[in-house]
Amino acid sequence: MRVPLSWLREYVDLPATETGRDVQAKLVSAGLEVETVEHLGADLKGPLVVGQVLTIEELEGFKKPIRFCTVDVGQANGTGEPQEIVCGARNFQVGDKVVVVLPGATLPGGFSISARKTYGRTSHGMICSGDELGMGDDGSHGIIVLPPETEVGKDAIELLELVDEVLDIAVTANRGDCLSIRGVAREAAIAYGLPLRDPALLDVPGPNAFGYPVQVSDPLGCDRFTARTVTGLSPEARSPLWLQRRLQKVGMRPISLAVDVTNYVMMELGQPLHAYDRSLVQGTIGVRRAAEGEQIKTLDGVERKLHAEDLVITDERGPIGLAGVMGGANTEIADHSEAEGTTDVVIEAAHFDAVAIARTARRHKLSSEASRRFERGVDPQAAAAAAQRTVDLLVLLAGGTAEAGVTEVVAPSAPHTISVPADHPDKVAGVSYGRETVVRRLQEVGCDVYGQDELIVTVPSWRPDLQEINDLAEEVIRLEGYENLPSTLPRPPAGRGLTHRQRLHRRAGRALAGAGYVEAPNYPFVSEQVFDQLGLEADDPARRVVRLTNPLNDEEPALRTSLLPGLLGALRRNDGRGSHDLALFETGLVFLPRSEQRAAAVLPVDRRPTDAEIAELDAALPEQPRHVAVVLAGAREQAGWWGKGRPADWADAVEAGRLVAREAGAELVVRGGQYGPWHPGRCAEFVVVVDGAETVVGHAGELHPRVVKAFGLPARTSAMELDLDVLEAVGDDTPQAPAISTFPVATQDVALVVDKFVPHADVETALREGAGELLEGIRLFDVYENEEQLGDGKKSLAYALRFRAGDRTLTVDEASAARDAAVALAGERTGAVLRG
């Protein structure tokens, strides 16, 4: 919201010495986010005067039309003689009043004006456009043409109000009242302790039976509709300069008098209005929900197909406007330049449901100044005053006549009342304000307050955001000054430090970083289409997601159940920017919906929640296990003088899982698997034993080519994902001192022939169990396949077994016996036989 300081001063008698920066500081202290203060005309220097065009000579022989003009500027040039000026604009003629900048002046941007020879003539100054003066576009796209009654030689800087300060305020979603000069003026009046001249305090005639007929069929969507009629408007009447300038300063373009007046009143009072050409409205004006498939052509010239939830304004023909968003083209006010301008108008000032307007604006991708205000809350009591203000301005500026008829359709409603303990703001802030301060501050924002220890507060109509006691506490705290709240550092009990879960999280991250991975945190939002790209089955539990009620991005409305979509997106972006050798990791939460959905409890803010309240809140939240994932592509080891290097492959992803498991102290079983995103022949399954039962905690390997293509990834991209919380539960990361034996190791090698489909992990597990306590280590060092030597469907697995005793040197017979026992159990479980 752009707020000119000159306009603000009309309603609050700010000290004359107060600058825009001073007002900014006051409003920021009161809780409004004033982003910038724009100094209009700060580098503008006169003489800048009103002139009248006396003659125009068309210069020939140039690529574009050029005119040599003489302009009467009165005594502003010191001689009284006509000023000779070269100009290329075409939208003025002899006799027009224009804005002239004379030699010696400086225009915005540091552009100095002097007499100079151009196009074969000497130009003593410039005839100015709005853009050249920093005013913005006035709709003419050319020279400023002033009203005929403007005095020649008058100072144009003062006439056009070119010097001003404009506060640019970022209004939060709950403060719709501050999307108006009235609302900001109220905040400034409170901040300075000054009275407010409320522009909405007008004498408004009561409703009667002579007003324009209106039928509201949906009182929940429209609880107030005011209609007024003005006739006999002059079609040639244009918006006066002061009105145009104020609209330009707040960021709006002047269009026509009737439209400019409705926009002006909207910016002044915060109440959106709409003016209909009465001659184009047929019959009763209605408010209802649209019929599915109905169509309307809005003022932007777009034909729109309506939804059944859209609230529309209608006449006998059908929709003539999207309520609270944009009017229809079939009742548009004619521009003053048209041959047959609008002379009779119907003014609409209504109050619409905020949710309905917000959904309509988003559904049609049509955000307007009106919809922005209705979404954030508009004062329903201001509708009649806004309509009266509009009528008064049209009568004053266009010579119209206000008809006596006043239509006002109102759905009965009671003011919102809140009961709040007088010391509640004290408890919330931890500061003793006292009852008098609390009552005074609430009254300043417009509340009616009664009671002693228990206050009965009636909320003003312009503050729909004040819904419960904590909202009232916030008002007191912000007006007393957030900067006045004491800063107290918490005193945690000594010796707590990080939790076990936090330590594991950090160790896993450090281990992966030490292995050459780069951490790449991602937003936890995903689209549900990503599960199709990952190749998940239709009944896969990962497809059950938690959906957000108000997502930041409509294309990603769900919370992730896997870390892979975000990481794969990061890998794709980096690869697209020329980084082809990538190893990324992320540790973070995933979100799994509970079978039973519960509504979350609202926790108190004036005391610590009880354990039961916290437990109730936790029960309403989705399960949030912490996962760890990596993705790899390109070279894992770079080529150089030390060697050829090698590409990243599935084995690196598997090793990343083993690395994380070692940090957790968990025993991880790795075996062949098959799951969604991974290549069925190059996928490893990670298994741990939980309460005596095997549990799959993750997968690793090379991604399926279809997944690689769907995500636009480099060929042979690999990935790994593990449930870090399960590893923590089964692991024992207590540091173990290594047992160093003084006795020598006995090494035995065995080569076992098994069926090709038998996993190496099963064979290794059997060998470990069969070898017993003497086995110190086991390593697979060779895999051999040859149908002629081994037989069809067979493979050979060669292991190096290391045996050692802690109290003696093993004999050959002891080592051989342990090896034979290991081979025997492997044969019993997997069908392995010694290779002959």
mmCIF file of C-alpha atoms in Angstrom, residues 308-608:
data_model
loop_
_atom_site.group_PDB
_atom_site.id
_atom_site.type_symbol
_atom_site.label_atom_id
_atom_site.label_comp_id
_atom_site.label_asym_id
_atom_site.label_seq_id
_atom_site.Cartn_x
_atom_site.Cartn_y
_atom_site.Cartn_z
ATOM 1 C CA ALA A 308 -20.385 -22.972 -9.238
ATOM 2 C CA GLU A 309 -18.651 -21.429 -6.193
ATOM 3 C CA ASP A 310 -18.062 -18.062 -7.910
ATOM 4 C CA LEU A 311 -20.109 -15.186 -6.511
ATOM 5 C CA VAL A 312 -21.480 -13.017 -9.348
ATOM 6 C CA ILE A 313 -23.399 -9.777 -9.836
ATOM 7 C CA THR A 314 -26.249 -10.220 -12.311
ATOM 8 C CA ASP A 315 -29.064 -8.452 -14.110
ATOM 9 C CA GLU A 316 -31.868 -9.942 -16.210
ATOM 10 C CA ARG A 317 -29.397 -11.150 -18.834
ATOM 11 C CA GLY A 318 -27.079 -12.989 -16.428
ATOM 12 C CA PRO A 319 -23.672 -12.199 -14.879
ATOM 13 C CA ILE A 320 -22.462 -8.601 -15.235
ATOM 14 C CA GLY A 321 -19.542 -8.843 -12.817
ATOM 15 C CA LEU A 322 -17.362 -11.159 -10.747
ATOM 16 C CA ALA A 323 -18.309 -10.042 -7.233
ATOM 17 C CA GLY A 324 -15.424 -8.394 -5.403
ATOM 18 C CA VAL A 325 -12.974 -9.113 -8.226
ATOM 19 C CA MET A 326 -13.797 -7.379 -11.532
ATOM 20 C CA GLY A 327 -16.783 -5.956 -13.354
ATOM 21 C CA GLY A 328 -18.173 -7.158 -16.636
ATOM 22 C CA ALA A 329 -17.548 -5.549 -20.007
ATOM 23 C CA ASN A 330 -21.270 -5.368 -20.831
ATOM 24 C CA THR A 331 -21.913 -2.607 -18.237
ATOM 25 C CA GLU A 332 -18.572 -0.789 -18.529
ATOM 26 C CA ILE A 333 -18.446 2.957 -17.963
ATOM 27 C CA ALA A 334 -17.668 4.703 -21.259
ATOM 28 C CA ASP A 335 -14.442 6.684 -21.502
ATOM 29 C CA HIS A 336 -14.780 10.463 -21.731
ATOM 30 C CA SER A 337 -13.135 10.352 -25.153
ATOM 31 C CA GLU A 338 -15.961 8.261 -26.603
ATOM 32 C CA ALA A 339 -18.678 9.949 -28.645
ATOM 33 C CA GLU A 340 -21.501 8.889 -26.329
ATOM 34 C CA GLY A 341 -20.171 8.977 -22.795
ATOM 35 C CA THR A 342 -21.892 7.651 -19.685
ATOM 36 C CA THR A 343 -24.313 10.099 -18.062
ATOM 37 C CA ASP A 344 -26.138 7.908 -15.511
ATOM 38 C CA VAL A 345 -24.388 5.494 -13.161
ATOM 39 C CA VAL A 346 -25.343 3.016 -10.441
ATOM 40 C CA ILE A 347 -22.827 2.851 -7.607
ATOM 41 C CA GLU A 348 -22.304 -0.503 -5.887
ATOM 42 C CA ALA A 349 -20.710 -0.696 -2.420
ATOM 43 C CA ALA A 350 -20.984 -4.213 -1.021
ATOM 44 C CA HIS A 351 -19.379 -6.505 1.512
ATOM 45 C CA PHE A 352 -18.495 -10.003 0.289
ATOM 46 C CA ASP A 353 -17.240 -13.151 2.007
ATOM 47 C CA ALA A 354 -13.434 -13.084 2.147
ATOM 48 C CA VAL A 355 -12.979 -16.803 1.432
ATOM 49 C CA ALA A 356 -15.314 -16.772 -1.581
ATOM 50 C CA ILE A 357 -13.508 -13.789 -3.131
ATOM 51 C CA ALA A 358 -10.065 -15.262 -2.487
ATOM 52 C CA ARG A 359 -11.004 -18.547 -4.133
ATOM 53 C CA THR A 360 -12.565 -16.834 -7.138
ATOM 54 C CA ALA A 361 -9.514 -14.606 -7.650
ATOM 55 C CA ARG A 362 -7.159 -17.585 -7.514
ATOM 56 C CA ARG A 363 -9.391 -19.803 -9.611
ATOM 57 C CA HIS A 364 -9.446 -17.259 -12.447
ATOM 58 C CA LYS A 365 -5.868 -16.016 -11.785
ATOM 59 C CA LEU A 366 -7.358 -12.528 -11.536
ATOM 60 C CA SER A 367 -5.979 -10.564 -8.607
ATOM 61 C CA SER A 368 -7.327 -7.003 -8.438
ATOM 62 C CA GLU A 369 -7.161 -4.106 -5.992
ATOM 63 C CA ALA A 370 -10.707 -4.977 -4.921
ATOM 64 C CA SER A 371 -10.037 -8.689 -4.375
ATOM 65 C CA ARG A 372 -6.879 -7.936 -2.366
ATOM 66 C CA ARG A 373 -8.970 -5.914 0.067
ATOM 67 C CA PHE A 374 -11.898 -8.300 0.339
ATOM 68 C CA GLU A 375 -9.515 -11.220 0.944
ATOM 69 C CA ARG A 376 -7.909 -9.425 3.891
ATOM 70 C CA GLY A 377 -11.086 -8.010 5.390
ATOM 71 C CA VAL A 378 -13.134 -4.912 4.572
ATOM 72 C CA ASP A 379 -15.121 -2.825 7.051
ATOM 73 C CA PRO A 380 -18.774 -3.762 6.337
ATOM 74 C CA GLN A 381 -19.991 -0.604 8.076
ATOM 75 C CA ALA A 382 -18.058 1.571 5.593
ATOM 76 C CA ALA A 383 -20.128 0.567 2.538
ATOM 77 C CA ALA A 384 -22.814 3.240 2.972
ATOM 78 C CA ALA A 385 -20.242 5.972 3.703
ATOM 79 C CA ALA A 386 -18.144 4.966 0.683
ATOM 80 C CA ALA A 387 -21.200 5.085 -1.576
ATOM 81 C CA GLN A 388 -22.096 8.530 -0.211
ATOM 82 C CA ARG A 389 -18.541 9.790 -0.687
ATOM 83 C CA THR A 390 -18.600 8.562 -4.297
ATOM 84 C CA VAL A 391 -21.947 10.253 -4.954
ATOM 85 C CA ASP A 392 -20.713 13.531 -3.462
ATOM 86 C CA LEU A 393 -17.589 13.549 -5.640
ATOM 87 C CA LEU A 394 -19.494 12.730 -8.835
ATOM 88 C CA VAL A 395 -21.994 15.513 -8.141
ATOM 89 C CA LEU A 396 -19.155 17.934 -7.389
ATOM 90 C CA LEU A 397 -16.863 17.054 -10.282
ATOM 91 C CA ALA A 398 -19.259 16.019 -13.064
ATOM 92 C CA GLY A 399 -22.303 18.166 -12.367
ATOM 93 C CA GLY A 400 -24.519 15.173 -11.688
ATOM 94 C CA THR A 401 -27.631 14.850 -9.563
ATOM 95 C CA ALA A 402 -27.907 12.338 -6.719
ATOM 96 C CA GLU A 403 -31.219 10.508 -6.840
ATOM 97 C CA ALA A 404 -33.100 10.310 -3.565
ATOM 98 C CA GLY A 405 -33.399 6.526 -3.736
ATOM 99 C CA VAL A 406 -31.051 4.549 -1.433
ATOM 100 C CA THR A 407 -30.875 0.752 -1.565
ATOM 101 C CA GLU A 408 -29.308 -1.125 1.333
ATOM 102 C CA VAL A 409 -29.681 -4.881 1.707
ATOM 103 C CA VAL A 410 -28.232 -6.054 5.030
ATOM 104 C CA ALA A 411 -28.065 -9.524 6.576
ATOM 105 C CA PRO A 412 -28.567 -9.160 10.349
ATOM 106 C CA SER A 413 -25.415 -9.740 12.392
ATOM 107 C CA ALA A 414 -24.248 -8.925 15.909
ATOM 108 C CA PRO A 415 -20.925 -7.238 16.698
ATOM 109 C CA HIS A 416 -18.119 -9.562 17.743
ATOM 110 C CA THR A 417 -17.531 -9.551 21.499
ATOM 111 C CA ILE A 418 -14.582 -11.074 23.370
ATOM 112 C CA SER A 419 -14.230 -11.668 27.097
ATOM 113 C CA VAL A 420 -10.621 -11.264 28.242
ATOM 114 C CA PRO A 421 -9.007 -11.065 31.703
ATOM 115 C CA ALA A 422 -7.546 -7.607 32.251
ATOM 116 C CA ASP A 423 -4.143 -9.122 33.085
ATOM 117 C CA HIS A 424 -4.018 -11.451 30.057
ATOM 118 C CA PRO A 425 -1.688 -9.190 27.992
ATOM 119 C CA ASP A 426 0.623 -9.061 31.044
ATOM 120 C CA LYS A 427 0.854 -12.854 31.096
ATOM 121 C CA VAL A 428 1.516 -13.093 27.375
ATOM 122 C CA ALA A 429 4.227 -10.423 27.306
ATOM 123 C CA GLY A 430 5.730 -11.047 30.722
ATOM 124 C CA VAL A 431 5.314 -7.327 31.432
ATOM 125 C CA SER A 432 3.006 -5.621 33.909
ATOM 126 C CA TYR A 433 0.925 -3.194 31.828
ATOM 127 C CA GLY A 434 -1.978 -2.739 34.214
ATOM 128 C CA ARG A 435 -5.700 -2.518 33.502
ATOM 129 C CA GLU A 436 -5.701 1.191 32.588
ATOM 130 C CA THR A 437 -3.085 0.716 29.871
ATOM 131 C CA VAL A 438 -4.876 -2.329 28.457
ATOM 132 C CA VAL A 439 -8.213 -0.513 28.289
ATOM 133 C CA ARG A 440 -6.664 2.640 26.799
ATOM 134 C CA ARG A 441 -4.851 0.759 24.045
ATOM 135 C CA LEU A 442 -7.896 -1.299 23.088
ATOM 136 C CA GLN A 443 -10.018 1.838 22.949
ATOM 137 C CA GLU A 444 -7.435 3.493 20.703
ATOM 138 C CA VAL A 445 -7.880 0.782 18.072
ATOM 139 C CA GLY A 446 -11.661 1.328 18.223
ATOM 140 C CA CYS A 447 -12.821 -1.288 20.746
ATOM 141 C CA ASP A 448 -15.585 -0.680 23.244
ATOM 142 C CA VAL A 449 -14.360 -1.957 26.615
ATOM 143 C CA TYR A 450 -16.392 -2.638 29.782
ATOM 144 C CA GLY A 451 -15.672 -4.442 33.029
ATOM 145 C CA GLN A 452 -13.013 -4.527 35.713
ATOM 146 C CA ASP A 453 -11.018 -7.737 36.193
ATOM 147 C CA GLU A 454 -12.842 -9.426 33.303
ATOM 148 C CA LEU A 455 -13.100 -7.097 30.315
ATOM 149 C CA ILE A 456 -15.915 -7.336 27.767
ATOM 150 C CA VAL A 457 -14.440 -6.068 24.481
ATOM 151 C CA THR A 458 -16.546 -5.261 21.413
ATOM 152 C CA VAL A 459 -14.368 -5.375 18.314
ATOM 153 C CA PRO A 460 -14.702 -2.533 15.759
ATOM 154 C CA SER A 461 -16.104 -3.440 12.362
ATOM 155 C CA TRP A 462 -12.853 -2.492 10.571
ATOM 156 C CA ARG A 463 -10.780 -5.071 12.510
ATOM 157 C CA PRO A 464 -12.108 -8.520 11.512
ATOM 158 C CA ASP A 465 -8.703 -9.968 12.432
ATOM 159 C CA LEU A 466 -9.422 -9.538 16.165
ATOM 160 C CA GLN A 467 -11.029 -12.911 16.844
ATOM 161 C CA GLU A 468 -9.862 -14.080 20.285
ATOM 162 C CA ILE A 469 -8.124 -12.962 23.452
ATOM 163 C CA ASN A 470 -4.579 -13.372 22.147
ATOM 164 C CA ASP A 471 -5.341 -11.015 19.258
ATOM 165 C CA LEU A 472 -6.293 -8.378 21.822
ATOM 166 C CA ALA A 473 -3.109 -9.069 23.780
ATOM 167 C CA GLU A 474 -1.092 -8.568 20.613
ATOM 168 C CA GLU A 475 -2.713 -5.176 20.028
ATOM 169 C CA VAL A 476 -1.714 -3.993 23.492
ATOM 170 C CA ILE A 477 1.829 -5.323 23.154
ATOM 171 C CA ARG A 478 2.479 -3.839 19.703
ATOM 172 C CA LEU A 479 1.133 -0.402 20.639
ATOM 173 C CA GLU A 480 3.187 -0.376 23.823
ATOM 174 C CA GLY A 481 6.188 -1.224 21.643
ATOM 175 C CA TYR A 482 7.789 -4.568 20.903
ATOM 176 C CA GLU A 483 11.122 -2.867 21.498
ATOM 177 C CA ASN A 484 10.095 -2.276 25.115
ATOM 178 C CA LEU A 485 9.757 -5.982 25.881
ATOM 179 C CA PRO A 486 12.636 -7.131 28.085
ATOM 180 C CA SER A 487 15.119 -9.592 26.630
ATOM 181 C CA THR A 488 15.749 -12.545 28.936
ATOM 182 C CA LEU A 489 17.992 -15.409 27.919
ATOM 183 C CA PRO A 490 16.716 -18.848 28.943
ATOM 184 C CA ARG A 491 18.794 -20.795 31.446
ATOM 185 C CA PRO A 492 18.899 -24.434 30.384
ATOM 186 C CA PRO A 493 20.042 -26.953 32.962
ATOM 187 C CA ALA A 494 23.697 -27.868 32.582
ATOM 188 C CA GLY A 495 24.834 -31.113 31.067
ATOM 189 C CA ARG A 496 21.964 -31.770 28.658
ATOM 190 C CA GLY A 497 23.543 -30.905 25.322
ATOM 191 C CA LEU A 498 22.358 -32.547 22.120
ATOM 192 C CA THR A 499 19.988 -35.475 22.148
ATOM 193 C CA HIS A 500 21.123 -38.865 20.912
ATOM 194 C CA ARG A 501 19.055 -38.351 17.745
ATOM 195 C CA GLN A 502 20.676 -34.973 17.078
ATOM 196 C CA ARG A 503 24.181 -36.397 17.565
ATOM 197 C CA LEU A 504 23.505 -39.243 15.125
ATOM 198 C CA HIS A 505 22.075 -36.778 12.613
ATOM 199 C CA ARG A 506 25.237 -34.677 12.779
ATOM 200 C CA ARG A 507 27.591 -37.668 12.666
ATOM 201 C CA ALA A 508 25.865 -39.061 9.592
ATOM 202 C CA GLY A 509 26.147 -35.695 7.864
ATOM 203 C CA ARG A 510 29.832 -35.324 8.741
ATOM 204 C CA ALA A 511 30.584 -38.855 7.581
ATOM 205 C CA LEU A 512 28.922 -38.310 4.198
ATOM 206 C CA ALA A 513 30.627 -34.928 3.801
ATOM 207 C CA GLY A 514 33.939 -36.592 4.572
ATOM 208 C CA ALA A 515 33.195 -39.154 1.859
ATOM 209 C CA GLY A 516 32.862 -36.383 -0.720
ATOM 210 C CA TYR A 517 29.122 -35.684 -0.641
ATOM 211 C CA VAL A 518 27.737 -32.128 -0.625
ATOM 212 C CA GLU A 519 24.692 -31.377 1.520
ATOM 213 C CA ALA A 520 21.717 -30.084 -0.480
ATOM 214 C CA PRO A 521 18.693 -29.262 1.742
ATOM 215 C CA ASN A 522 15.383 -29.024 -0.134
ATOM 216 C CA TYR A 523 11.858 -27.802 0.547
ATOM 217 C CA PRO A 524 9.605 -30.599 1.879
ATOM 218 C CA PHE A 525 6.833 -29.948 -0.680
ATOM 219 C CA VAL A 526 6.062 -32.277 -3.592
ATOM 220 C CA SER A 527 3.448 -32.817 -6.253
ATOM 221 C CA GLU A 528 1.602 -36.119 -6.226
ATOM 222 C CA GLN A 529 2.596 -36.661 -9.867
ATOM 223 C CA VAL A 530 6.193 -37.179 -8.720
ATOM 224 C CA PHE A 531 5.284 -40.675 -7.506
ATOM 225 C CA ASP A 532 4.414 -41.620 -11.077
ATOM 226 C CA GLN A 533 7.827 -40.346 -12.157
ATOM 227 C CA LEU A 534 9.420 -42.490 -9.435
ATOM 228 C CA GLY A 535 7.595 -45.545 -10.774
ATOM 229 C CA LEU A 536 5.850 -46.413 -7.493
ATOM 230 C CA GLU A 537 3.037 -48.941 -7.528
ATOM 231 C CA ALA A 538 -0.523 -47.638 -7.211
ATOM 232 C CA ASP A 539 -0.869 -49.145 -3.717
ATOM 233 C CA ASP A 540 2.557 -48.078 -2.467
ATOM 234 C CA PRO A 541 2.295 -46.590 1.065
ATOM 235 C CA ALA A 542 4.587 -43.730 -0.043
ATOM 236 C CA ARG A 543 1.734 -42.413 -2.193
ATOM 237 C CA ARG A 544 -0.301 -41.572 0.933
ATOM 238 C CA VAL A 545 0.596 -37.965 1.626
ATOM 239 C CA VAL A 546 -0.262 -35.150 3.976
ATOM 240 C CA ARG A 547 -1.902 -32.368 1.954
ATOM 241 C CA LEU A 548 -1.504 -28.738 2.930
ATOM 242 C CA THR A 549 -4.602 -26.599 3.370
ATOM 243 C CA ASN A 550 -2.825 -23.482 2.080
ATOM 244 C CA PRO A 551 0.240 -24.574 0.047
ATOM 245 C CA LEU A 552 2.890 -22.082 -0.981
ATOM 246 C CA ASN A 553 2.729 -23.520 -4.492
ATOM 247 C CA ASP A 554 -0.471 -24.991 -5.942
ATOM 248 C CA GLU A 555 1.647 -27.389 -7.994
ATOM 249 C CA GLU A 556 3.248 -28.857 -4.839
ATOM 250 C CA PRO A 557 0.392 -29.207 -2.332
ATOM 251 C CA ALA A 558 1.709 -32.240 -0.404
ATOM 252 C CA LEU A 559 4.471 -32.991 2.099
ATOM 253 C CA ARG A 560 7.193 -35.413 0.990
ATOM 254 C CA THR A 561 7.288 -39.085 1.940
ATOM 255 C CA SER A 562 10.763 -39.500 0.463
ATOM 256 C CA LEU A 563 13.861 -37.316 0.172
ATOM 257 C CA LEU A 564 14.569 -38.449 -3.383
ATOM 258 C CA PRO A 565 12.309 -36.020 -5.350
ATOM 259 C CA GLY A 566 14.029 -32.961 -3.882
ATOM 260 C CA LEU A 567 17.531 -34.384 -4.262
ATOM 261 C CA LEU A 568 16.924 -35.533 -7.837
ATOM 262 C CA GLY A 569 15.602 -32.072 -8.674
ATOM 263 C CA ALA A 570 18.746 -30.501 -7.180
ATOM 264 C CA LEU A 571 20.935 -32.897 -9.162
ATOM 265 C CA ARG A 572 19.074 -32.065 -12.393
ATOM 266 C CA ARG A 573 19.457 -28.304 -11.820
ATOM 267 C CA ASN A 574 23.175 -28.574 -11.086
ATOM 268 C CA ASP A 575 23.768 -30.843 -14.065
ATOM 269 C CA GLY A 576 21.892 -28.377 -16.272
ATOM 270 C CA ARG A 577 24.206 -25.599 -15.079
ATOM 271 C CA GLY A 578 27.356 -27.463 -16.101
ATOM 272 C CA SER A 579 28.276 -29.372 -12.912
ATOM 273 C CA HIS A 580 28.273 -32.951 -14.155
ATOM 274 C CA ASP A 581 30.222 -34.765 -11.420
ATOM 275 C CA LEU A 582 27.792 -34.700 -8.521
ATOM 276 C CA ALA A 583 27.438 -36.404 -5.149
ATOM 277 C CA LEU A 584 24.648 -34.837 -3.050
ATOM 278 C CA PHE A 585 23.116 -35.833 0.273
ATOM 279 C CA GLU A 586 20.310 -34.687 2.550
ATOM 280 C CA THR A 587 19.140 -35.622 6.013
ATOM 281 C CA GLY A 588 15.625 -34.511 6.824
ATOM 282 C CA LEU A 589 12.113 -35.356 7.890
ATOM 283 C CA VAL A 590 9.525 -37.130 5.781
ATOM 284 C CA PHE A 591 5.825 -36.941 6.613
ATOM 285 C CA LEU A 592 3.594 -40.018 6.837
ATOM 286 C CA PRO A 593 -0.141 -39.545 7.518
ATOM 287 C CA ARG A 594 -1.644 -41.390 10.455
ATOM 288 C CA SER A 595 -4.515 -43.789 9.918
ATOM 289 C CA GLU A 596 -6.709 -41.666 12.206
ATOM 290 C CA GLN A 597 -6.917 -37.947 11.432
ATOM 291 C CA ARG A 598 -7.340 -35.612 14.410
ATOM 292 C CA ALA A 599 -7.819 -31.869 14.720
ATOM 293 C CA ALA A 600 -4.814 -30.167 16.288
ATOM 294 C CA ALA A 601 -5.363 -28.547 19.672
ATOM 295 C CA VAL A 602 -4.790 -24.794 20.076
ATOM 296 C CA LEU A 603 -2.079 -24.350 22.694
ATOM 297 C CA PRO A 604 -2.157 -21.472 25.195
ATOM 298 C CA VAL A 605 0.381 -18.663 24.924
ATOM 299 C CA ASP A 606 0.179 -17.252 28.454
ATOM 300 C CA ARG A 607 1.523 -20.395 30.157
ATOM 301 C CA ARG A 608 3.497 -23.524 29.434
#
